[in-house]
Amino acid sequence: MDADRGLRPEAPVPVRDDLRLHAGYHSPQVEVAVRLNTNESPFPPPDGWFLELQEALASIQFNRYPDTRASQLRSALADHHGLLPEQVFCANGSNEVIQCLLLAFGGAGRSMVVFEPTYALHSHIARVTGTGVITGARDDDLFVDLASAERIFAERSPEIVFLCSPNNPTGRSERRETVEWVLENSRGLVVVDEAYGQFAPWSALSLVEPQSCEASEPDASSSSRLIVVRTFSKTWAMAAARLGYLIGHPGVVAACSDVALPYHLDAVKQLAGRLALSWRAEMEERVSMVESERDRLMSAMEALEVKVWPSDANFILFKPLTCGAHELWKKLLERSVLIRDLSAWPSLPGCLRVTVGTPDENSAFLAALEGIIR
Ligand code: PMP
């Protein structure tokens, strides 16, 4: 779609019938002064990482295809998490990780479950891969509704269960007991998308055990069915590089590698990701800065006529109480502040989501919000 001109050309032959019903998923990329709509890191990566990367680029043989197994990057990630390289699969952003999972374990005649409202790409990619989508519910506090999950597991037995912790766009992490309960009560793969995991009070990675390729017996234990998905797009401040990964059973990693295209991960990205991991302290510093800005934003928003939900992430779900959400979104855009309009989501009527930005961006958002609401 040529979004800039609002045009969508018709294909010369019909597209797949099952795709025609679904619009694509793209957040608008509008030129504004304050961009708080896509949950990236507001801070660039450390200068030292740039310098290291620039120097290391000389070691790349640009005339050759990259390491198709991404061995060094996967080993570095395995060390980072105290696990084994065969438990790590990398792709171009966590979206592509999810696509590979659904290509390998979803598809015709299979289904996955999501608990709405949640990250729209989980069900979008499922549909693109021909996987059936089952929709579970959340409770009043926006955690996964276990009664709904229990019913779905008993009646439909989905091949894949998607959890998102912290959940985008609602902001809360699922409780550890919930993830354990889902693992015990379901039979398929349990994917925990932790794109915002560094902001959360706990990680499902603590439930993953080291598993090597050598185990020859088929293994359907609950910890083997757990997959944790992470990204470099948020706290690692590398959204432009497009790098994500999963941690899971070596058999899941092998299946994802089978469906990924040959050499899908370019050499620059493999290097950039590997080097980033040695800047962990700087990454954690940025997480703390974002958290303290998030808390400042939340208190200021609570003082306005706005309902604010608790957040374990770098964004805040909120609902204006005295004006329409879409109207507020438009007025913010007129003031060159772009946030995410969720008001058309059936499960989040009247809601908006703002990403935590730099202190200046947050102050500009608050000033604009106050100007409109008061
Ligand atoms: N999962 C969640 C929950 C997200 O919010 C996002 C980004 N919006 C992604 C995955 C995708 O991240 P990326 O493809 O940039 O790694």
JSON list of C-alpha atoms and ligand atoms in Angstrom, two decimals, residues 25 27 37-40 91-98 118-122 163-169 193-196 229-234 238-239 242-245 315 340 353, ligand 1:
[
{"chain": "A", "resi": 25, "resn": "TYR", "atom": "CA", "xyz": [-0.27, -4.33, 9.62]},
{"chain": "A", "resi": 27, "resn": "SER", "atom": "CA", "xyz": [2.08, 1.64, 12.03]},
{"chain": "A", "resi": 37, "resn": "ASN", "atom": "CA", "xyz": [3.97, 5.39, 18.80]},
{"chain": "A", "resi": 38, "resn": "THR", "atom": "CA", "xyz": [6.20, 2.35, 18.26]},
{"chain": "A", "resi": 39, "resn": "ASN", "atom": "CA", "xyz": [7.89, 1.56, 21.60]},
{"chain": "A", "resi": 40, "resn": "GLU", "atom": "CA", "xyz": [11.49, 1.88, 20.44]},
{"chain": "A", "resi": 91, "resn": "ALA", "atom": "CA", "xyz": [16.02, -13.83, 12.72]},
{"chain": "A", "resi": 92, "resn": "ASN", "atom": "CA", "xyz": [15.33, -10.38, 11.28]},
{"chain": "A", "resi": 93, "resn": "GLY", "atom": "CA", "xyz": [13.44, -8.99, 14.25]},
{"chain": "A", "resi": 94, "resn": "SER", "atom": "CA", "xyz": [11.27, -10.98, 16.62]},
{"chain": "A", "resi": 95, "resn": "ASN", "atom": "CA", "xyz": [8.46, -10.67, 14.08]},
{"chain": "A", "resi": 96, "resn": "GLU", "atom": "CA", "xyz": [10.42, -12.93, 11.75]},
{"chain": "A", "resi": 97, "resn": "VAL", "atom": "CA", "xyz": [11.14, -15.31, 14.63]},
{"chain": "A", "resi": 98, "resn": "ILE", "atom": "CA", "xyz": [7.37, -15.56, 15.16]},
{"chain": "A", "resi": 118, "resn": "THR", "atom": "CA", "xyz": [-2.45, -8.33, 22.73]},
{"chain": "A", "resi": 119, "resn": "TYR", "atom": "CA", "xyz": [0.25, -7.69, 20.12]},
{"chain": "A", "resi": 120, "resn": "ALA", "atom": "CA", "xyz": [-1.63, -7.66, 16.80]},
{"chain": "A", "resi": 121, "resn": "LEU", "atom": "CA", "xyz": [1.17, -9.31, 14.83]},
{"chain": "A", "resi": 122, "resn": "HIS", "atom": "CA", "xyz": [0.77, -12.65, 16.61]},
{"chain": "A", "resi": 163, "resn": "LEU", "atom": "CA", "xyz": [1.58, -15.18, 25.75]},
{"chain": "A", "resi": 164, "resn": "CYS", "atom": "CA", "xyz": [3.08, -11.71, 25.76]},
{"chain": "A", "resi": 165, "resn": "SER", "atom": "CA", "xyz": [4.84, -10.56, 28.90]},
{"chain": "A", "resi": 166, "resn": "PRO", "atom": "CA", "xyz": [4.85, -7.61, 29.42]},
{"chain": "A", "resi": 167, "resn": "ASN", "atom": "CA", "xyz": [1.82, -7.54, 27.16]},
{"chain": "A", "resi": 168, "resn": "ASN", "atom": "CA", "xyz": [1.66, -5.00, 24.36]},
{"chain": "A", "resi": 169, "resn": "PRO", "atom": "CA", "xyz": [-0.44, -2.82, 24.40]},
{"chain": "A", "resi": 193, "resn": "ASP", "atom": "CA", "xyz": [6.96, -12.94, 23.71]},
{"chain": "A", "resi": 194, "resn": "GLU", "atom": "CA", "xyz": [9.29, -10.91, 25.95]},
{"chain": "A", "resi": 195, "resn": "ALA", "atom": "CA", "xyz": [9.98, -8.00, 23.60]},
{"chain": "A", "resi": 196, "resn": "TYR", "atom": "CA", "xyz": [9.84, -5.79, 26.73]},
{"chain": "A", "resi": 229, "resn": "VAL", "atom": "CA", "xyz": [11.13, -14.60, 22.20]},
{"chain": "A", "resi": 230, "resn": "ARG", "atom": "CA", "xyz": [13.32, -11.52, 22.63]},
{"chain": "A", "resi": 231, "resn": "THR", "atom": "CA", "xyz": [14.35, -8.57, 20.49]},
{"chain": "A", "resi": 232, "resn": "PHE", "atom": "CA", "xyz": [17.18, -6.07, 20.04]},
{"chain": "A", "resi": 233, "resn": "SER", "atom": "CA", "xyz": [14.62, -3.45, 18.91]},
{"chain": "A", "resi": 234, "resn": "LYS", "atom": "CA", "xyz": [13.72, -2.07, 22.34]},
{"chain": "A", "resi": 238, "resn": "MET", "atom": "CA", "xyz": [18.80, -1.39, 17.66]},
{"chain": "A", "resi": 239, "resn": "ALA", "atom": "CA", "xyz": [15.36, -1.28, 16.00]},
{"chain": "A", "resi": 242, "resn": "ARG", "atom": "CA", "xyz": [16.12, -5.77, 12.77]},
{"chain": "A", "resi": 243, "resn": "LEU", "atom": "CA", "xyz": [17.35, -8.54, 15.03]},
{"chain": "A", "resi": 244, "resn": "GLY", "atom": "CA", "xyz": [15.38, -10.86, 17.29]},
{"chain": "A", "resi": 245, "resn": "TYR", "atom": "CA", "xyz": [15.77, -14.38, 18.66]},
{"chain": "A", "resi": 315, "resn": "PHE", "atom": "CA", "xyz": [4.75, 2.38, 27.22]},
{"chain": "A", "resi": 340, "resn": "ARG", "atom": "CA", "xyz": [-0.77, 5.01, 19.12]},
{"chain": "A", "resi": 353, "resn": "ARG", "atom": "CA", "xyz": [-0.91, 4.09, 24.11]},
{"chain": "B", "resi": 1, "resn": "PMP", "atom": "N1", "xyz": [6.67, -8.47, 20.08]},
{"chain": "B", "resi": 1, "resn": "PMP", "atom": "C1", "xyz": [6.08, -7.42, 20.66]},
{"chain": "B", "resi": 1, "resn": "PMP", "atom": "C2", "xyz": [5.23, -7.66, 21.85]},
{"chain": "B", "resi": 1, "resn": "PMP", "atom": "C3", "xyz": [6.26, -6.13, 20.15]},
{"chain": "B", "resi": 1, "resn": "PMP", "atom": "O1", "xyz": [5.64, -5.10, 20.73]},
{"chain": "B", "resi": 1, "resn": "PMP", "atom": "C4", "xyz": [7.10, -5.94, 19.03]},
{"chain": "B", "resi": 1, "resn": "PMP", "atom": "C5", "xyz": [7.34, -4.57, 18.44]},
{"chain": "B", "resi": 1, "resn": "PMP", "atom": "N2", "xyz": [6.30, -3.75, 18.36]},
{"chain": "B", "resi": 1, "resn": "PMP", "atom": "C6", "xyz": [7.67, -7.06, 18.45]},
{"chain": "B", "resi": 1, "resn": "PMP", "atom": "C7", "xyz": [7.46, -8.31, 19.00]},
{"chain": "B", "resi": 1, "resn": "PMP", "atom": "C8", "xyz": [8.47, -6.98, 17.19]},
{"chain": "B", "resi": 1, "resn": "PMP", "atom": "O2", "xyz": [9.71, -6.52, 17.39]},
{"chain": "B", "resi": 1, "resn": "PMP", "atom": "P1", "xyz": [10.87, -6.67, 16.31]},
{"chain": "B", "resi": 1, "resn": "PMP", "atom": "O3", "xyz": [10.31, -7.39, 15.11]},
{"chain": "B", "resi": 1, "resn": "PMP", "atom": "O4", "xyz": [11.27, -5.28, 16.02]},
{"chain": "B", "resi": 1, "resn": "PMP", "atom": "O5", "xyz": [11.90, -7.47, 17.00]}
]
